[in-house]
mmCIF file of C-alpha atoms in Angstrom:
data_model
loop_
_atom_site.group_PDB
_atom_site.id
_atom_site.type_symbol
_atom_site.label_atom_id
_atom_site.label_comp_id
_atom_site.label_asym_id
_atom_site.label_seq_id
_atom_site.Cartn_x
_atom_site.Cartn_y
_atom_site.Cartn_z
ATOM 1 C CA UNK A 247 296.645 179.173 100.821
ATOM 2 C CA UNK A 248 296.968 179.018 104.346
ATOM 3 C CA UNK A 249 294.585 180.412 106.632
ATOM 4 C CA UNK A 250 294.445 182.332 110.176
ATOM 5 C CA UNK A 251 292.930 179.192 111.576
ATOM 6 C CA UNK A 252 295.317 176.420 109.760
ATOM 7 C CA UNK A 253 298.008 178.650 111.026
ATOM 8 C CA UNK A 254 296.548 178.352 114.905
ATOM 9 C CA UNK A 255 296.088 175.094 114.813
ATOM 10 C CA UNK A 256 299.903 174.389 113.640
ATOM 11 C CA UNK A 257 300.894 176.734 116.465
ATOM 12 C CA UNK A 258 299.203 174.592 119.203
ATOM 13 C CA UNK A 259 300.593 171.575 117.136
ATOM 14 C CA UNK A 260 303.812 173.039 117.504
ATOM 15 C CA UNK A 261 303.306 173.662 121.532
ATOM 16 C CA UNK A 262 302.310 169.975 121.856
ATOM 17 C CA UNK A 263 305.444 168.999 119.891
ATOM 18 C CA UNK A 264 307.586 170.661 122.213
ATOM 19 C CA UNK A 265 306.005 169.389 125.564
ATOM 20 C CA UNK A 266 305.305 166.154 124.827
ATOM 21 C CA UNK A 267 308.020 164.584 126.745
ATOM 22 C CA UNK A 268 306.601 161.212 128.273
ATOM 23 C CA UNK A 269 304.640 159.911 125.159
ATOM 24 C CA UNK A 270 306.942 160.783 122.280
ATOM 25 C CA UNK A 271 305.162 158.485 119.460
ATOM 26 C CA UNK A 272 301.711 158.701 121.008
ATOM 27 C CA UNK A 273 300.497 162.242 118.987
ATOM 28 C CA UNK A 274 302.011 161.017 115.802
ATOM 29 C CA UNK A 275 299.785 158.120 116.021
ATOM 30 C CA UNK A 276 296.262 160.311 115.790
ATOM 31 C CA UNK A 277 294.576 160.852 112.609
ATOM 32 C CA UNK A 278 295.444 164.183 111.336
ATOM 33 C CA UNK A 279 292.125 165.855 111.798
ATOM 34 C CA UNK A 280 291.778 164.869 115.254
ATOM 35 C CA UNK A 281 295.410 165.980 116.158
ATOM 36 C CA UNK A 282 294.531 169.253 115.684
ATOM 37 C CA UNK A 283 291.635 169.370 117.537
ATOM 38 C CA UNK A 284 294.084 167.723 120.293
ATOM 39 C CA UNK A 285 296.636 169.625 119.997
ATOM 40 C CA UNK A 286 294.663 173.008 120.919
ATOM 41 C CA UNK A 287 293.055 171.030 124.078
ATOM 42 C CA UNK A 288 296.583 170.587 125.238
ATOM 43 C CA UNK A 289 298.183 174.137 124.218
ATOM 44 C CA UNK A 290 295.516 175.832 126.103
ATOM 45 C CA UNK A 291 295.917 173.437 129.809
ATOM 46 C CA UNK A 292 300.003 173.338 129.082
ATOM 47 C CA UNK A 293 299.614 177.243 128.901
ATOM 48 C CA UNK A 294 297.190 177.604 131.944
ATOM 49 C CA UNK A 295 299.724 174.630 133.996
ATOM 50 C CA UNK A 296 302.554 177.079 133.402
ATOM 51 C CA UNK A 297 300.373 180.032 134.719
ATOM 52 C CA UNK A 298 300.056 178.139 138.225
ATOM 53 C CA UNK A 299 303.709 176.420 137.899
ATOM 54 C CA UNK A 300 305.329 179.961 137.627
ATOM 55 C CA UNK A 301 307.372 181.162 140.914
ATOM 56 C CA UNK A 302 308.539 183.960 140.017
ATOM 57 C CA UNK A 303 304.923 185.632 140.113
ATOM 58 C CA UNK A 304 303.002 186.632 142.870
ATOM 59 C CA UNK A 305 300.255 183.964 144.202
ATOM 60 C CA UNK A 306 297.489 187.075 142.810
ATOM 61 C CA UNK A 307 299.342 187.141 139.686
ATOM 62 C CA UNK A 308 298.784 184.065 138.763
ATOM 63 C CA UNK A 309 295.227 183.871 139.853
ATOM 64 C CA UNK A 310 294.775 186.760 137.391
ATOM 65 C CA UNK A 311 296.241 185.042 134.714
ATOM 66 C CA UNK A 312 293.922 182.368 135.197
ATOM 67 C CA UNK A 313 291.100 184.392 135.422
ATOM 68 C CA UNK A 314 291.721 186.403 132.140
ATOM 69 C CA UNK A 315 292.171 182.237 130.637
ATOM 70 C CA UNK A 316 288.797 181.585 131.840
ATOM 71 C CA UNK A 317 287.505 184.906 130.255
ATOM 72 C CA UNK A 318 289.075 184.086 126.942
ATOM 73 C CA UNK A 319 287.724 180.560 127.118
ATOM 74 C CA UNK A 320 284.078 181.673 127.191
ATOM 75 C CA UNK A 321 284.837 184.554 124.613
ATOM 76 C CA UNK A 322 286.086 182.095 122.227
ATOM 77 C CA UNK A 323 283.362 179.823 121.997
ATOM 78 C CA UNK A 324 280.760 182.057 120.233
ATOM 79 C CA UNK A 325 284.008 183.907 118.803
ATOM 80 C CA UNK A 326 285.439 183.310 115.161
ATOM 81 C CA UNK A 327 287.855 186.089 114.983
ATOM 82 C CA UNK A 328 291.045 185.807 117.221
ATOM 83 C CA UNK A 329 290.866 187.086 120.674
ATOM 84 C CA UNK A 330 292.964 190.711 121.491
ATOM 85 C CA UNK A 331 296.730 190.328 121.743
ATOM 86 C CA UNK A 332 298.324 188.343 124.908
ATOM 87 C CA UNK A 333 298.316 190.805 128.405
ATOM 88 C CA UNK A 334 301.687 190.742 130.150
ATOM 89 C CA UNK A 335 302.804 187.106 131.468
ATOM 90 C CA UNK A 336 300.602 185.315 128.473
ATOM 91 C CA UNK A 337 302.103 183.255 125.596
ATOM 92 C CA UNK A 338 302.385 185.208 122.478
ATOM 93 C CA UNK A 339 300.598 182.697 120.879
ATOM 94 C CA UNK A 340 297.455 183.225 123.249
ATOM 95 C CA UNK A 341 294.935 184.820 120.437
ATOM 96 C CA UNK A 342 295.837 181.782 118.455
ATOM 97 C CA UNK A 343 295.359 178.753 120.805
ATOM 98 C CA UNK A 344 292.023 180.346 121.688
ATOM 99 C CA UNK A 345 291.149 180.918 118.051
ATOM 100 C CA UNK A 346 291.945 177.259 117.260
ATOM 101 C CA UNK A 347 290.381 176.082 120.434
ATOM 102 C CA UNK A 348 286.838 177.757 119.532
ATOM 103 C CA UNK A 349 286.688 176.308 116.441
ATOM 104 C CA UNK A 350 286.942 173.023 118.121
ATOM 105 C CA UNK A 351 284.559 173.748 120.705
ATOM 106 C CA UNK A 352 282.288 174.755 117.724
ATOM 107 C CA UNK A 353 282.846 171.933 115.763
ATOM 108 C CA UNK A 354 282.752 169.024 118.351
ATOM 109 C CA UNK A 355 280.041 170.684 120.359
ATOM 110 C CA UNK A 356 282.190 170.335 123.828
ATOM 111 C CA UNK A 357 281.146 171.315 126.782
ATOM 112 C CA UNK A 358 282.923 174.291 128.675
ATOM 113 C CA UNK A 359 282.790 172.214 131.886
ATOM 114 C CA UNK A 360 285.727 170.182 131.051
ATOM 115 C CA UNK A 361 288.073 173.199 130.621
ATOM 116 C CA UNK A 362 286.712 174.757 133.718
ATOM 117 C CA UNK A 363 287.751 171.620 135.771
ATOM 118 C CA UNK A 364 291.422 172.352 134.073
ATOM 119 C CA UNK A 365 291.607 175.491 135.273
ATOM 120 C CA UNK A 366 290.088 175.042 138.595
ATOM 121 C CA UNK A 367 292.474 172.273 139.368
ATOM 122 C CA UNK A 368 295.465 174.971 138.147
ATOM 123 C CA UNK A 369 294.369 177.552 140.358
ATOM 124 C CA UNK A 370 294.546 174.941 143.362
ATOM 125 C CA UNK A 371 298.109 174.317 142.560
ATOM 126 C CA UNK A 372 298.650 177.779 142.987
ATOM 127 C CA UNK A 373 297.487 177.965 147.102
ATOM 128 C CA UNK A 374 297.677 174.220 147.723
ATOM 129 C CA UNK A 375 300.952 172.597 148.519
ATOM 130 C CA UNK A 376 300.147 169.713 150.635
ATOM 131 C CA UNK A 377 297.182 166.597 150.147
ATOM 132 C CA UNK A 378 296.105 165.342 153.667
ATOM 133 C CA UNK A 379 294.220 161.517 151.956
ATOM 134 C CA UNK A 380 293.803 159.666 148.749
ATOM 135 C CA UNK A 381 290.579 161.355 148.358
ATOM 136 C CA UNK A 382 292.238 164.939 148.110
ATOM 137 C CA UNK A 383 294.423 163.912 145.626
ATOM 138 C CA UNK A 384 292.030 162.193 143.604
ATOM 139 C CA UNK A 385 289.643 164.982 143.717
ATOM 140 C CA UNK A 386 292.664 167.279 141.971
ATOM 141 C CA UNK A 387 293.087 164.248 139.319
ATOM 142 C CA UNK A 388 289.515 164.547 138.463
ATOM 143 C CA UNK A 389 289.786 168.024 137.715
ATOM 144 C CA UNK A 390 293.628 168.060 136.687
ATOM 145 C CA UNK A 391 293.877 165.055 134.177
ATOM 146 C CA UNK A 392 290.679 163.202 133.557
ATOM 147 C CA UNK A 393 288.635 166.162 131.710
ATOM 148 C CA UNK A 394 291.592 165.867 128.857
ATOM 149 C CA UNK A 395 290.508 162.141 128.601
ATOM 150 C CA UNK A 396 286.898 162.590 128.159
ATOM 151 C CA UNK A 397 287.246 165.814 125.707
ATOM 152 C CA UNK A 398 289.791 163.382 123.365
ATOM 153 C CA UNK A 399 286.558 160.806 123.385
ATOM 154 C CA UNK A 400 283.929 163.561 122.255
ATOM 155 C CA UNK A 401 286.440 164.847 119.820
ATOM 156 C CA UNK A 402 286.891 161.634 118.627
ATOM 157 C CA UNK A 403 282.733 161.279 118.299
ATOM 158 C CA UNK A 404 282.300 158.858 121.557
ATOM 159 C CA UNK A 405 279.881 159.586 124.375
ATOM 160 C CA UNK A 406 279.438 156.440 126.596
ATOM 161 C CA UNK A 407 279.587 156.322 130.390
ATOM 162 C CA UNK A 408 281.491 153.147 130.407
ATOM 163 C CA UNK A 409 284.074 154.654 128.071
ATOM 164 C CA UNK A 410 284.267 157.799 130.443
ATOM 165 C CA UNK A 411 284.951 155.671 133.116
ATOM 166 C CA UNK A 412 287.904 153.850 131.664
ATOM 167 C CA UNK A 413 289.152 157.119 130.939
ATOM 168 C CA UNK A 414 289.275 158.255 133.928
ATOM 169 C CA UNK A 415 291.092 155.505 135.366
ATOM 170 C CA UNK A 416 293.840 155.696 132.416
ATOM 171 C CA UNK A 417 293.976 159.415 133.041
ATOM 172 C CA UNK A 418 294.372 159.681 136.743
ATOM 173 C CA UNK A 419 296.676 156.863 136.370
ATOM 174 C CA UNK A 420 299.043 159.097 133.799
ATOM 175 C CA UNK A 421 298.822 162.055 136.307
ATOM 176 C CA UNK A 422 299.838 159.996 139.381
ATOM 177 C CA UNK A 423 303.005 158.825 137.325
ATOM 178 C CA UNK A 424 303.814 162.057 136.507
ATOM 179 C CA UNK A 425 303.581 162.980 140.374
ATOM 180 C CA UNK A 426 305.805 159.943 141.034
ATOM 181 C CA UNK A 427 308.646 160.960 138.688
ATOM 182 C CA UNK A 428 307.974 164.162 139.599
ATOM 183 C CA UNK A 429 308.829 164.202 143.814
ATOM 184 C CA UNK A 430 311.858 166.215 143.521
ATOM 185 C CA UNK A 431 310.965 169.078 140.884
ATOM 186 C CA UNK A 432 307.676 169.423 142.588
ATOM 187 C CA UNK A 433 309.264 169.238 145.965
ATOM 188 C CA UNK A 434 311.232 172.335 144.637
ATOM 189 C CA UNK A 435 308.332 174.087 144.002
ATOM 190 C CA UNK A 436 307.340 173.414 147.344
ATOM 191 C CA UNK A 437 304.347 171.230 146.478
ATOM 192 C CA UNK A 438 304.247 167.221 147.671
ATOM 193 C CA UNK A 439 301.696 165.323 145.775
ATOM 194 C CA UNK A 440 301.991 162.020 147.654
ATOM 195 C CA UNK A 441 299.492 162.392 150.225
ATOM 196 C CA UNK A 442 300.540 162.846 153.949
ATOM 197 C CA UNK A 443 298.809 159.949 155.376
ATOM 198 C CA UNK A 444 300.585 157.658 152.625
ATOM 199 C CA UNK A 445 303.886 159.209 154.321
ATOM 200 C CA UNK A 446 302.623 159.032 157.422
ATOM 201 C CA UNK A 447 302.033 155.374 157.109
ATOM 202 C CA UNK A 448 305.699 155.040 156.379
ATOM 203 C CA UNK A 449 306.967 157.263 158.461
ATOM 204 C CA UNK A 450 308.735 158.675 155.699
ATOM 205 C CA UNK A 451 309.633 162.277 156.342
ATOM 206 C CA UNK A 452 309.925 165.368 154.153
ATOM 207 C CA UNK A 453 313.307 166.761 155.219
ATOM 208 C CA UNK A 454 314.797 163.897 153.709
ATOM 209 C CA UNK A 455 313.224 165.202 150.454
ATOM 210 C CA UNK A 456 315.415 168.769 151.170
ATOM 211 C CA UNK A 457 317.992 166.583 151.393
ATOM 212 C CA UNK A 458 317.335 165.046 148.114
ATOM 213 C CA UNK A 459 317.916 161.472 150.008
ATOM 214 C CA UNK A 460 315.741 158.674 148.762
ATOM 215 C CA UNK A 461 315.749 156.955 152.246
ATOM 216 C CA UNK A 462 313.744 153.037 152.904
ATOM 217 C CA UNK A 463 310.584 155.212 154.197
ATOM 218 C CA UNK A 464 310.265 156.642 151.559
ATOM 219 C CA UNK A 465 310.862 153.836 149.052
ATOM 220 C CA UNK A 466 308.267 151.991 150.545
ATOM 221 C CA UNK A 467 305.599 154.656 150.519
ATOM 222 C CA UNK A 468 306.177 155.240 146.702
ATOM 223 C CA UNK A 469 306.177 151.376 146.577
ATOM 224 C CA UNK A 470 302.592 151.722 147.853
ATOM 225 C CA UNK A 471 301.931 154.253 145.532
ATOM 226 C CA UNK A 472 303.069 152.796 142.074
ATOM 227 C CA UNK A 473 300.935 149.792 142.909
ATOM 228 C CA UNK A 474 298.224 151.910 143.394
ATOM 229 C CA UNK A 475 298.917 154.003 140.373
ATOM 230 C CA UNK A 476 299.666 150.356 138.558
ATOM 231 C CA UNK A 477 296.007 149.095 139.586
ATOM 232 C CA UNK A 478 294.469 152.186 138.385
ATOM 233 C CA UNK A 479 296.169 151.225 135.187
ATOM 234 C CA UNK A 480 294.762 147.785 134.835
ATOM 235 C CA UNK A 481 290.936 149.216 135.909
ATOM 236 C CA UNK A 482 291.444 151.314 132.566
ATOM 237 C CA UNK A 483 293.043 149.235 130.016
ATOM 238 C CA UNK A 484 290.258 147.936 128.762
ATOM 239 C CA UNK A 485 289.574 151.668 127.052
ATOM 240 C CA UNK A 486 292.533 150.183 125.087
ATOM 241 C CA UNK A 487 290.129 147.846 123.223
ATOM 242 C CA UNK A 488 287.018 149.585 122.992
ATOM 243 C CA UNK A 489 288.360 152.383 120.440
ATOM 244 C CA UNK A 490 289.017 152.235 117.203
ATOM 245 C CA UNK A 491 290.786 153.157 114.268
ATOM 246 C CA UNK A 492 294.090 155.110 115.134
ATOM 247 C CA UNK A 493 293.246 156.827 118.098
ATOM 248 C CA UNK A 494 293.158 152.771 119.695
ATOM 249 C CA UNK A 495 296.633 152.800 118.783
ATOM 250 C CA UNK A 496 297.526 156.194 120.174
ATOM 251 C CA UNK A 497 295.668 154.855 123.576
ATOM 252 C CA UNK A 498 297.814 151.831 123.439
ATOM 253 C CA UNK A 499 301.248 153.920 123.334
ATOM 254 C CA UNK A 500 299.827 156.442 126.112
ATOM 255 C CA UNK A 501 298.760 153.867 128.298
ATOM 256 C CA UNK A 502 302.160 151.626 127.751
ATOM 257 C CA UNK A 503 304.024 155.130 128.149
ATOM 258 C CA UNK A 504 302.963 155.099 131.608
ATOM 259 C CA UNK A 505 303.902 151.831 132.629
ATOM 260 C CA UNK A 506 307.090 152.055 131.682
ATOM 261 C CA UNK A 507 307.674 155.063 133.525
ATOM 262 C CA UNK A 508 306.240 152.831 136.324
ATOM 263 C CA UNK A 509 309.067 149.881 135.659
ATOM 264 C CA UNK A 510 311.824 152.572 135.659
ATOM 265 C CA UNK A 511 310.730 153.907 139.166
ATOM 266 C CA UNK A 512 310.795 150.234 140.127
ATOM 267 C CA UNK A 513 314.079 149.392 138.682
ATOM 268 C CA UNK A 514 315.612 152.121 140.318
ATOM 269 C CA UNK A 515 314.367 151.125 143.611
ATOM 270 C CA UNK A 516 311.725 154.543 143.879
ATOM 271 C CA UNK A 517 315.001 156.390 144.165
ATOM 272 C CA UNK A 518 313.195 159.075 142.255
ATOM 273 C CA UNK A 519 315.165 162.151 143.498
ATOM 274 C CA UNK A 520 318.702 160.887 142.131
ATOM 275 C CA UNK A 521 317.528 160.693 138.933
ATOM 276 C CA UNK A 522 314.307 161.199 137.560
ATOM 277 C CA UNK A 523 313.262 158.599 135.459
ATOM 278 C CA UNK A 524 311.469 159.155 131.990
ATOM 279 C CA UNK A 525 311.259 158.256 128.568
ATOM 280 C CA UNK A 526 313.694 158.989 125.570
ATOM 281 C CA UNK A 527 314.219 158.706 122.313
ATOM 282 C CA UNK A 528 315.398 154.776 122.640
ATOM 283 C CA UNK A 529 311.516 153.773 123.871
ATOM 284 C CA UNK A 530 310.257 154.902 120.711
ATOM 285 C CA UNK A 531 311.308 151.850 119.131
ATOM 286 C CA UNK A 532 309.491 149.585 122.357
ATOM 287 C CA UNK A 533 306.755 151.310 122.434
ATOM 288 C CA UNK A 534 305.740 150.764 118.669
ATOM 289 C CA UNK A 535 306.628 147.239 119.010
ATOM 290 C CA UNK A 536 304.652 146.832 122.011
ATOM 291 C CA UNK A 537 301.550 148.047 120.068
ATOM 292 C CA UNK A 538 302.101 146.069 117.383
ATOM 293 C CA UNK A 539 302.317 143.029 119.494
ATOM 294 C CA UNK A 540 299.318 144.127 122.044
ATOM 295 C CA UNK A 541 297.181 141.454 122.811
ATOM 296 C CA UNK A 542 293.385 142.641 123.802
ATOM 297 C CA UNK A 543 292.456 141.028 127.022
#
């Protein structure tokens, strides 16, 4: 017999399924009882991302939206019923993410902080279009990606600062490729994740991104970027050895995910806005080799 809570957790499932675009074999790789727990992490940020990411509400809206996540959060942690049915712009689903996600927070014992970082890094993309340094859009990573990172490691029964600290590095990393493959979708949302002084440096300018023309300037500042991105990569990897069991695996595939995304943005000479490059169902195949054949360092 199934019950309510099985049946939330194999609706988040389901929502990770669907949206799992750049790390296709990664999810299949977790243990069973920790994909669930995984899966209603990521159906509650994907929801919460699509809050900020949607242009056809108001700026207020949106905010609101947020807000009433937040409030749902907190309810569900002491909560083991499901939450009241979703207002107007939530997922149907809503009562059911948060029902599967307090049951997680109940069982792991996670902190509340994590998801508040989430949601405070949504709400920025909501007003916040532009990064002036490095630092700014760092700051949004820490909030953005890295709390998914550390709440997979204390789902997963770790709790080690070293650990957190590869994490972050891997995590950051997998945001800042997403931002690079990204230019021309986010551009049409009017946000630009590559910070200005990074253009600056290049002089690479933004109406060439209206134009949708990948021109040397820019090139070379996404250059600069990738090997950034690919540095952060390397300061994490060794995450990739610490774990173990099955979620070391799924690490593996995430973090070899990302650097292929990297070495398509290379080999199409950071002509991101042509085409965007990402993974399909043909990297499957690489990827498990690749893990198969990974050598710890």
């Amino acid at each position: 017999m199934v019950s309510d809570l099985d049946e939330a957790y194999a609706s988040c499932e389901q929502i990770a399924r669907a949206h799992y675009e750049n790390f296709p074999v990664a999810s299949l790789l977790l243990p069973r009882p920790l994909r669930r727990h995984v899966a209603a992490v990521y159906a509650f940020a994907r929801a919460a991302d699509d809050f900020a990411d949607e242009n056809t509400w108001s700026a207020q809206q949106r905010y609101d939206l947020l807000d009433g996540w937040l409030a749902r959060l907190r309810s569900a942690e002491s909560s083991r019923q499901p939450g009241p049915g979703p207002r107007p712009g939530e997922p149907a689903g809503a009562p059911l993410i948060f029902h599967a996600l307090g049951a997680t927070i109940r069982d792991k014992r996670l902190p509340l902080a994590p998801f508040e970082d989430l949601l405070s890094a949504f709400r920025q993309d909501v007003g916040v279009r532009r990064y002036a340094t490095w630092d700014d859009v760092l700051d949004y990573s820490r909030r953005s990606a890295n709390p998914v990172g550390r709440l997979v490691l204390r789902i997963a029964g770790y709790e080690d600062a070293r650990l957190d600290s590869w994490a972050d590095a891997v995590c950051t990393a997998l945001q800042l490729t997403n931002f690079w493959q990204d230019v021309k979708p986010d551009f049409e949302r009017g946000r630009v994740y590559l910070p200005q002084q990074q253009a600056a440096a290049y002089a690479a300018d933004e109406a060439d991104l209206s134009r949708a023309e990948t021109t040397r300037p820019w090139r070379l500042a996404l250059a600069a970027a990738v090997a950034r991105t690919r540095a952060l990569y390397e300061a994490g990897r060794p995450l990739c050895d610490a774990l173990s069991g099955r979620l070391r695996l799924e690490l593996r595939a995430t973090w070899l995910g990302g650097i292929r995304i990297l070495n398509r943005i290379e080999h199409q000479d950071f002509d991101v806005l042509s085409r965007r490059p990402r993974l399909g169902p043909l990297d499957v195949g690489w990827l498990a080799w690749r893990v198969a054949t990974w050598v710890p360092r």
